[in-house]
Amino acid sequence: RAKQTGPDGLSFFSEDMNQRAVDRLNLEAGLRRAIDRDELLLHYQPKVSIETGAIIGAEALVRWRHPERGLVPPAEFVPVAEESGLIVHVSNWVLEAACRQIRQWMDEGLPAMHIAVNLSARDFSSSLPARVQELLERHKIGAEWLELEITEGMLMHHTAKVVAMMDEITALGVALSLDDFGTGYSSLSYLKRFPIDTLKIDRSFVISIPDDVDDCAIAGAIVSMSKQLKHNVIAEGVESGDQLAFLKSLGCDEIQGYLFSPPVPAETFAAMVREGKRLAA
Ligand code: C2E
Ligand code: MG
Ligand code: MG
Ligand code: MG
């Protein structure tokens, strides 16, 4: 099998379909062992203020340090984990690991900032607020450190219950952001109803700006809607200075992307914060 290394050191495999099917059968068992053996790890991708250029937080992104395959990206195991229900164990591991890391950064005197954890639809159950509260208390973490990224799909059903749960989470002081915004079934009415702090413009709308007029219009519409609804707005997957300049002209608040940094190990992220690494204007 051909092994290739991606921009942030992740490995990808080109495989035929039979191999894929076999891999998929083994994946679930492998992932169960991975959780037990602590083969998962988190990388952190900085989020940066466009106005000040300073790091304002990070997104925690899970990887699997596979004994034979090396660092496996989440696209190769999160979807399968979501289908099998194993995602709940993955998410528990991720929440624990992120909170342990936050505790360590607090002890080291790192300034408080949002560390965002991605959740899947299955994690979004009525027990979530209590779990989040328990984590904050057990790790003795200020709620201002934690952010949860959810997707539009999670907001589709059981509206009243979901709103109540989200209100409970935000009442703890934990910020909520809406990931991959624009790729789901967005509607203005639910943006008003749900207690969302931040909208994340999906990378698919960012990739072709400023050349593609339609994507520019979509990005512009999301930014101005965010402003009017008093939400923070961040653009994902910003890779170029031209993209940054355009987003800045729209009044977008923050960016995340390879232009500033790919996801990096925890120590590397902390070093960037300590050194005061900034986005070049
Ligand atoms: P996401 O939450 O939208 O995360 C952003 C993804 O975009 C990350 O991919 C990140 O590495 C990538 N990215 C950031 N900047 C750039 C850029 O400038 N260019 C390009 N080409 N890509 C960029 P990653 O880490 O492979 O994660 C993929 C997806 O896997 C995530 O998308 C999220 O949906 C899921 N995921 C990752 N970690 C977790 C987790 O702990 N739990 C759950 N449930 N899902 C996770
Ligand atoms: Mg995310
Ligand atoms: Mg995203
Ligand atoms: Mg995305």
Short mmCIF file of C-alpha atoms and ligand atoms in Angstrom, two decimals:
data_model
loop_
_atom_site.label_atom_id
_atom_site.label_comp_id
_atom_site.label_asym_id
_atom_site.label_seq_id
_atom_site.Cartn_x
_atom_site.Cartn_y
_atom_site.Cartn_z
CA ARG A 1 0.00 0.00 0.00
CA ALA A 2 1.21 3.43 -0.85
CA LYS A 3 1.75 5.60 2.17
CA GLN A 4 1.67 9.36 1.74
CA THR A 5 2.16 12.08 4.24
CA GLY A 6 -0.22 15.04 4.34
CA PRO A 7 0.58 18.65 5.25
CA ASP A 8 0.26 18.16 8.99
CA GLY A 9 2.14 14.86 9.12
CA LEU A 10 -0.94 12.63 8.90
CA SER A 11 -0.66 9.52 6.77
CA PHE A 12 -3.11 8.52 4.09
CA PHE A 13 -3.44 5.22 2.29
CA SER A 14 -4.58 4.51 -1.22
CA GLU A 15 -6.40 1.20 -1.10
CA ASP A 16 -8.69 -0.80 -3.35
CA MET A 17 -12.25 -1.37 -2.31
CA ASN A 18 -11.75 -4.91 -1.00
CA GLN A 19 -9.02 -3.71 1.26
CA ARG A 20 -11.29 -0.92 2.41
CA ALA A 21 -14.07 -3.36 3.32
CA VAL A 22 -11.67 -5.53 5.31
CA ASP A 23 -10.24 -2.48 7.02
CA ARG A 24 -13.68 -1.32 7.95
CA LEU A 25 -14.51 -4.67 9.57
CA ASN A 26 -11.34 -4.49 11.63
CA LEU A 27 -11.65 -0.82 12.40
CA GLU A 28 -14.27 -1.09 15.09
CA ALA A 29 -12.36 -3.72 17.06
CA GLY A 30 -9.14 -1.80 16.55
CA LEU A 31 -10.70 1.42 17.77
CA ARG A 32 -12.03 -0.27 20.90
CA ARG A 33 -8.50 -1.45 21.70
CA ALA A 34 -7.13 1.98 20.82
CA ILE A 35 -9.30 3.62 23.47
CA ASP A 36 -8.22 1.04 26.08
CA ARG A 37 -4.55 1.30 25.14
CA ASP A 38 -4.58 5.08 24.97
CA GLU A 39 -3.59 5.17 21.32
CA LEU A 40 -5.71 8.27 20.67
CA LEU A 41 -4.18 11.71 20.97
CA LEU A 42 -5.21 15.30 20.47
CA HIS A 43 -3.66 17.93 18.29
CA TYR A 44 -4.56 21.58 18.74
CA GLN A 45 -5.14 24.07 15.94
CA PRO A 46 -4.90 27.74 16.95
CA LYS A 47 -7.78 30.14 16.36
CA VAL A 48 -6.58 33.70 15.73
CA SER A 49 -8.18 37.13 16.02
CA ILE A 50 -8.10 38.96 12.67
CA GLU A 51 -8.09 42.34 14.45
CA THR A 52 -5.21 41.74 16.87
CA GLY A 53 -3.49 38.78 15.18
CA ALA A 54 -3.29 37.05 18.57
CA ILE A 55 -4.15 33.44 19.37
CA ILE A 56 -7.54 33.38 21.10
CA GLY A 57 -8.02 29.63 21.47
CA ALA A 58 -7.65 26.28 19.78
CA GLU A 59 -9.67 23.41 18.40
CA ALA A 60 -8.79 19.97 19.78
CA LEU A 61 -8.70 17.42 16.95
CA VAL A 62 -8.40 13.70 17.59
CA ARG A 63 -5.83 11.43 15.91
CA TRP A 64 -5.15 7.73 16.27
CA ARG A 65 -1.55 6.70 16.75
CA HIS A 66 -1.94 3.31 15.10
CA PRO A 67 0.84 0.78 15.86
CA GLU A 68 1.31 -0.04 12.16
CA ARG A 69 -0.31 2.76 10.22
CA GLY A 70 1.12 5.73 12.07
CA LEU A 71 -0.97 8.81 12.70
CA VAL A 72 -4.47 8.17 11.32
CA PRO A 73 -6.72 11.20 10.64
CA PRO A 74 -10.24 11.37 12.12
CA ALA A 75 -11.89 11.14 8.68
CA GLU A 76 -10.74 7.50 8.62
CA PHE A 77 -12.31 6.48 11.92
CA VAL A 78 -14.78 9.09 13.26
CA PRO A 79 -17.52 8.31 10.67
CA VAL A 80 -17.30 4.56 11.45
CA ALA A 81 -17.30 5.31 15.17
CA GLU A 82 -20.40 7.44 14.67
CA GLU A 83 -22.23 4.63 12.86
CA SER A 84 -21.31 1.97 15.43
CA GLY A 85 -21.99 4.12 18.49
CA LEU A 86 -18.35 3.86 19.58
CA ILE A 87 -18.14 7.62 19.11
CA VAL A 88 -19.53 8.07 22.63
CA HIS A 89 -16.39 6.36 24.00
CA VAL A 90 -14.17 8.38 21.67
CA SER A 91 -15.86 11.60 22.78
CA ASN A 92 -15.50 10.70 26.44
CA TRP A 93 -11.82 10.07 25.86
CA VAL A 94 -11.48 13.38 23.97
CA LEU A 95 -13.33 15.38 26.66
CA GLU A 96 -11.18 13.82 29.41
CA ALA A 97 -7.95 14.40 27.49
CA ALA A 98 -8.83 18.00 26.64
CA CYS A 99 -9.80 18.77 30.25
CA ARG A 100 -6.58 17.17 31.55
CA GLN A 101 -4.64 19.33 29.10
CA ILE A 102 -6.54 22.47 30.11
CA ARG A 103 -5.78 21.69 33.78
CA GLN A 104 -2.09 21.38 32.93
CA TRP A 105 -2.11 24.67 31.00
CA MET A 106 -3.87 26.40 33.90
CA ASP A 107 -1.18 25.05 36.26
CA GLU A 108 1.52 26.32 33.88
CA GLY A 109 -0.03 29.79 33.90
CA LEU A 110 -1.18 29.87 30.29
CA PRO A 111 -3.78 32.64 29.85
CA ALA A 112 -7.38 31.42 29.74
CA MET A 113 -8.71 30.74 26.25
CA HIS A 114 -11.38 28.61 24.63
CA ILE A 115 -10.28 25.05 23.87
CA ALA A 116 -12.94 23.63 21.57
CA VAL A 117 -13.96 19.96 21.51
CA ASN A 118 -15.97 18.49 18.64
CA LEU A 119 -19.12 16.58 19.53
CA SER A 120 -21.15 14.17 17.42
CA ALA A 121 -24.93 13.89 17.28
CA ARG A 122 -24.90 10.86 19.61
CA ASP A 123 -23.11 12.84 22.31
CA PHE A 124 -25.84 15.41 22.26
CA SER A 125 -28.14 13.74 24.80
CA SER A 126 -29.89 15.03 27.88
CA SER A 127 -27.04 13.80 30.11
CA LEU A 128 -24.51 16.07 28.39
CA PRO A 129 -24.85 19.16 30.63
CA ALA A 130 -24.30 17.06 33.77
CA ARG A 131 -21.28 15.36 32.17
CA VAL A 132 -19.77 18.69 31.23
CA GLN A 133 -20.36 20.05 34.73
CA GLU A 134 -18.79 16.94 36.28
CA LEU A 135 -15.72 17.33 34.05
CA LEU A 136 -15.28 21.00 34.95
CA GLU A 137 -15.58 20.23 38.66
CA ARG A 138 -13.38 17.13 38.73
CA HIS A 139 -10.58 18.79 36.75
CA LYS A 140 -11.15 22.12 38.53
CA ILE A 141 -11.37 23.98 35.25
CA GLY A 142 -12.85 27.41 34.71
CA ALA A 143 -15.75 27.10 32.26
CA GLU A 144 -14.27 29.94 30.19
CA TRP A 145 -11.65 27.43 29.02
CA LEU A 146 -14.07 25.05 27.35
CA GLU A 147 -15.97 25.35 24.11
CA LEU A 148 -18.06 22.70 22.38
CA GLU A 149 -18.39 22.50 18.60
CA ILE A 150 -21.66 21.10 17.37
CA THR A 151 -23.08 20.77 13.87
CA GLU A 152 -26.32 21.92 12.33
CA GLY A 153 -27.60 18.34 12.07
CA MET A 154 -27.75 18.12 15.86
CA LEU A 155 -30.20 21.01 15.96
CA MET A 156 -32.72 19.48 13.58
CA HIS A 157 -34.81 17.43 15.99
CA HIS A 158 -36.45 17.80 19.39
CA THR A 159 -36.03 21.51 19.26
CA ALA A 160 -37.40 22.39 22.70
CA LYS A 161 -35.30 19.73 24.44
CA VAL A 162 -32.18 20.68 22.51
CA VAL A 163 -32.62 24.36 23.32
CA ALA A 164 -33.05 23.51 27.03
CA MET A 165 -29.90 21.39 26.99
CA MET A 166 -27.92 24.06 25.22
CA ASP A 167 -29.17 26.65 27.72
CA GLU A 168 -27.96 24.40 30.56
CA ILE A 169 -24.52 24.13 28.96
CA THR A 170 -24.15 27.84 28.31
CA ALA A 171 -25.41 28.55 31.86
CA LEU A 172 -22.31 26.66 33.06
CA GLY A 173 -20.27 29.26 31.15
CA VAL A 174 -19.21 26.88 28.36
CA ALA A 175 -19.31 28.41 24.87
CA LEU A 176 -21.05 26.67 21.96
CA SER A 177 -20.05 27.03 18.35
CA LEU A 178 -21.77 25.84 15.21
CA ASP A 179 -19.25 23.94 13.08
CA ASP A 180 -19.21 23.54 9.29
CA PHE A 181 -21.80 26.29 9.05
CA GLY A 182 -23.60 26.51 5.73
CA THR A 183 -23.29 22.81 4.86
CA GLY A 184 -26.40 21.68 6.76
CA TYR A 185 -29.97 22.81 6.96
CA SER A 186 -29.42 26.27 8.31
CA SER A 187 -32.31 28.55 8.91
CA LEU A 188 -32.36 32.00 10.35
CA SER A 189 -35.13 31.09 12.76
CA TYR A 190 -33.12 28.46 14.58
CA LEU A 191 -30.05 30.62 14.72
CA LYS A 192 -32.18 32.98 16.75
CA ARG A 193 -33.52 30.20 18.99
CA PHE A 194 -30.30 28.37 19.85
CA PRO A 195 -27.79 29.89 22.30
CA ILE A 196 -24.84 29.83 19.90
CA ASP A 197 -21.76 31.96 20.58
CA THR A 198 -19.85 31.43 17.35
CA LEU A 199 -20.56 30.44 13.76
CA LYS A 200 -17.77 28.62 11.93
CA ILE A 201 -17.86 29.27 8.19
CA ASP A 202 -17.16 25.91 6.56
CA ARG A 203 -13.88 25.50 4.70
CA SER A 204 -15.74 24.68 1.47
CA PHE A 205 -16.86 28.34 1.24
CA VAL A 206 -13.42 29.67 2.12
CA ILE A 207 -11.33 27.60 -0.28
CA SER A 208 -12.25 29.56 -3.46
CA ILE A 209 -12.43 33.10 -2.12
CA PRO A 210 -11.67 35.71 -3.33
CA ASP A 211 -11.91 34.25 -6.89
CA ASP A 212 -15.33 32.61 -6.75
CA VAL A 213 -18.02 35.31 -6.58
CA ASP A 214 -20.66 32.92 -5.22
CA ASP A 215 -18.46 31.77 -2.34
CA CYS A 216 -17.55 35.38 -1.62
CA ALA A 217 -21.26 36.22 -1.46
CA ILE A 218 -21.96 33.25 0.86
CA ALA A 219 -19.08 34.12 3.18
CA GLY A 220 -20.23 37.75 3.19
CA ALA A 221 -23.81 36.75 3.99
CA ILE A 222 -22.71 34.50 6.88
CA VAL A 223 -20.52 37.25 8.35
CA SER A 224 -23.21 39.92 8.16
CA MET A 225 -25.87 37.57 9.53
CA SER A 226 -23.54 36.67 12.43
CA LYS A 227 -23.02 40.35 13.18
CA GLN A 228 -26.72 41.09 13.20
CA LEU A 229 -27.46 38.12 15.45
CA LYS A 230 -24.54 39.18 17.70
CA HIS A 231 -22.66 35.95 17.11
CA ASN A 232 -18.92 35.68 16.83
CA VAL A 233 -17.81 34.42 13.39
CA ILE A 234 -14.72 32.41 12.45
CA ALA A 235 -13.58 31.14 9.05
CA GLU A 236 -12.20 27.59 8.82
CA GLY A 237 -9.46 26.42 6.49
CA VAL A 238 -7.85 29.78 5.71
CA GLU A 239 -4.70 29.03 3.74
CA SER A 240 -3.79 32.25 1.93
CA GLY A 241 -3.18 35.92 2.58
CA ASP A 242 -5.77 36.75 -0.09
CA GLN A 243 -8.42 34.76 1.76
CA LEU A 244 -7.48 36.51 5.00
CA ALA A 245 -7.62 39.97 3.39
CA PHE A 246 -11.07 39.27 1.97
CA LEU A 247 -12.40 37.91 5.28
CA LYS A 248 -10.96 40.94 7.06
CA SER A 249 -12.75 43.26 4.63
CA LEU A 250 -16.02 41.46 5.47
CA GLY A 251 -15.50 42.04 9.18
CA CYS A 252 -14.97 38.38 10.06
CA ASP A 253 -13.72 38.09 13.66
CA GLU A 254 -11.35 35.13 13.61
CA ILE A 255 -9.64 32.60 11.40
CA GLN A 256 -8.35 29.08 11.73
CA GLY A 257 -6.24 27.45 9.03
CA TYR A 258 -2.88 26.42 7.64
CA LEU A 259 -2.04 30.10 6.93
CA PHE A 260 -1.39 30.50 10.66
CA SER A 261 -0.83 26.89 11.74
CA PRO A 262 -1.97 23.32 11.11
CA PRO A 263 -3.13 21.29 14.12
CA VAL A 264 -0.04 20.70 16.30
CA PRO A 265 0.87 18.77 19.47
CA ALA A 266 -0.15 20.38 22.78
CA GLU A 267 3.38 21.53 23.66
CA THR A 268 3.81 23.22 20.28
CA PHE A 269 0.52 25.08 20.71
CA ALA A 270 1.48 26.22 24.23
CA ALA A 271 4.88 27.40 22.93
CA MET A 272 3.16 29.53 20.24
CA VAL A 273 0.99 31.14 22.93
CA ARG A 274 3.97 31.81 25.19
CA GLU A 275 6.02 33.26 22.35
CA GLY A 276 3.08 35.49 21.43
CA LYS A 277 3.04 34.23 17.85
CA ARG A 278 0.84 36.52 15.77
CA LEU A 279 -0.84 36.55 12.43
CA ALA A 280 1.16 38.77 10.07
CA ALA A 281 -1.04 41.70 9.06
P1 C2E B 1 -13.75 20.05 11.71
O1 C2E B 1 -14.26 20.02 13.09
O2 C2E B 1 -14.43 20.94 10.74
O3 C2E B 1 -12.19 20.39 11.85
C1 C2E B 1 -11.47 21.15 10.93
C2 C2E B 1 -10.68 20.26 10.01
O4 C2E B 1 -10.11 21.08 8.97
C3 C2E B 1 -9.51 19.56 10.68
O5 C2E B 1 -9.29 18.31 10.03
C4 C2E B 1 -8.34 20.49 10.33
O6 C2E B 1 -7.08 19.87 10.37
C5 C2E B 1 -8.71 20.88 8.94
N1 C2E B 1 -8.11 22.15 8.54
C6 C2E B 1 -7.89 23.22 9.32
N2 C2E B 1 -7.33 24.22 8.63
C7 C2E B 1 -7.18 23.77 7.37
C8 C2E B 1 -6.63 24.36 6.17
O7 C2E B 1 -6.19 25.50 6.14
N3 C2E B 1 -6.65 23.57 5.06
C9 C2E B 1 -7.14 22.31 5.07
N4 C2E B 1 -7.10 21.62 3.94
N5 C2E B 1 -7.67 21.73 6.17
C10 C2E B 1 -7.68 22.46 7.32
P2 C2E B 1 -9.11 16.97 10.84
O8 C2E B 1 -8.31 17.20 12.09
O9 C2E B 1 -8.66 15.93 9.88
O10 C2E B 1 -10.59 16.66 11.31
C11 C2E B 1 -11.60 16.39 10.37
C12 C2E B 1 -12.95 16.29 11.01
O11 C2E B 1 -13.00 15.16 11.91
C13 C2E B 1 -13.31 17.48 11.89
O12 C2E B 1 -13.76 18.55 11.08
C14 C2E B 1 -14.40 16.89 12.74
O13 C2E B 1 -15.61 16.85 12.05
C15 C2E B 1 -13.90 15.46 12.94
N6 C2E B 1 -13.21 15.39 14.24
C16 C2E B 1 -11.93 15.68 14.55
N7 C2E B 1 -11.68 15.48 15.86
C17 C2E B 1 -12.86 15.05 16.39
C18 C2E B 1 -13.28 14.67 17.72
O14 C2E B 1 -12.52 14.72 18.69
N8 C2E B 1 -14.57 14.28 17.87
C19 C2E B 1 -15.45 14.26 16.81
N9 C2E B 1 -16.72 13.86 17.05
N10 C2E B 1 -15.10 14.60 15.58
C20 C2E B 1 -13.83 15.00 15.37
MG MG B 2 -14.70 21.38 14.48
MG MG B 3 -15.23 22.66 11.20
MG MG B 4 -15.45 21.92 8.33
#
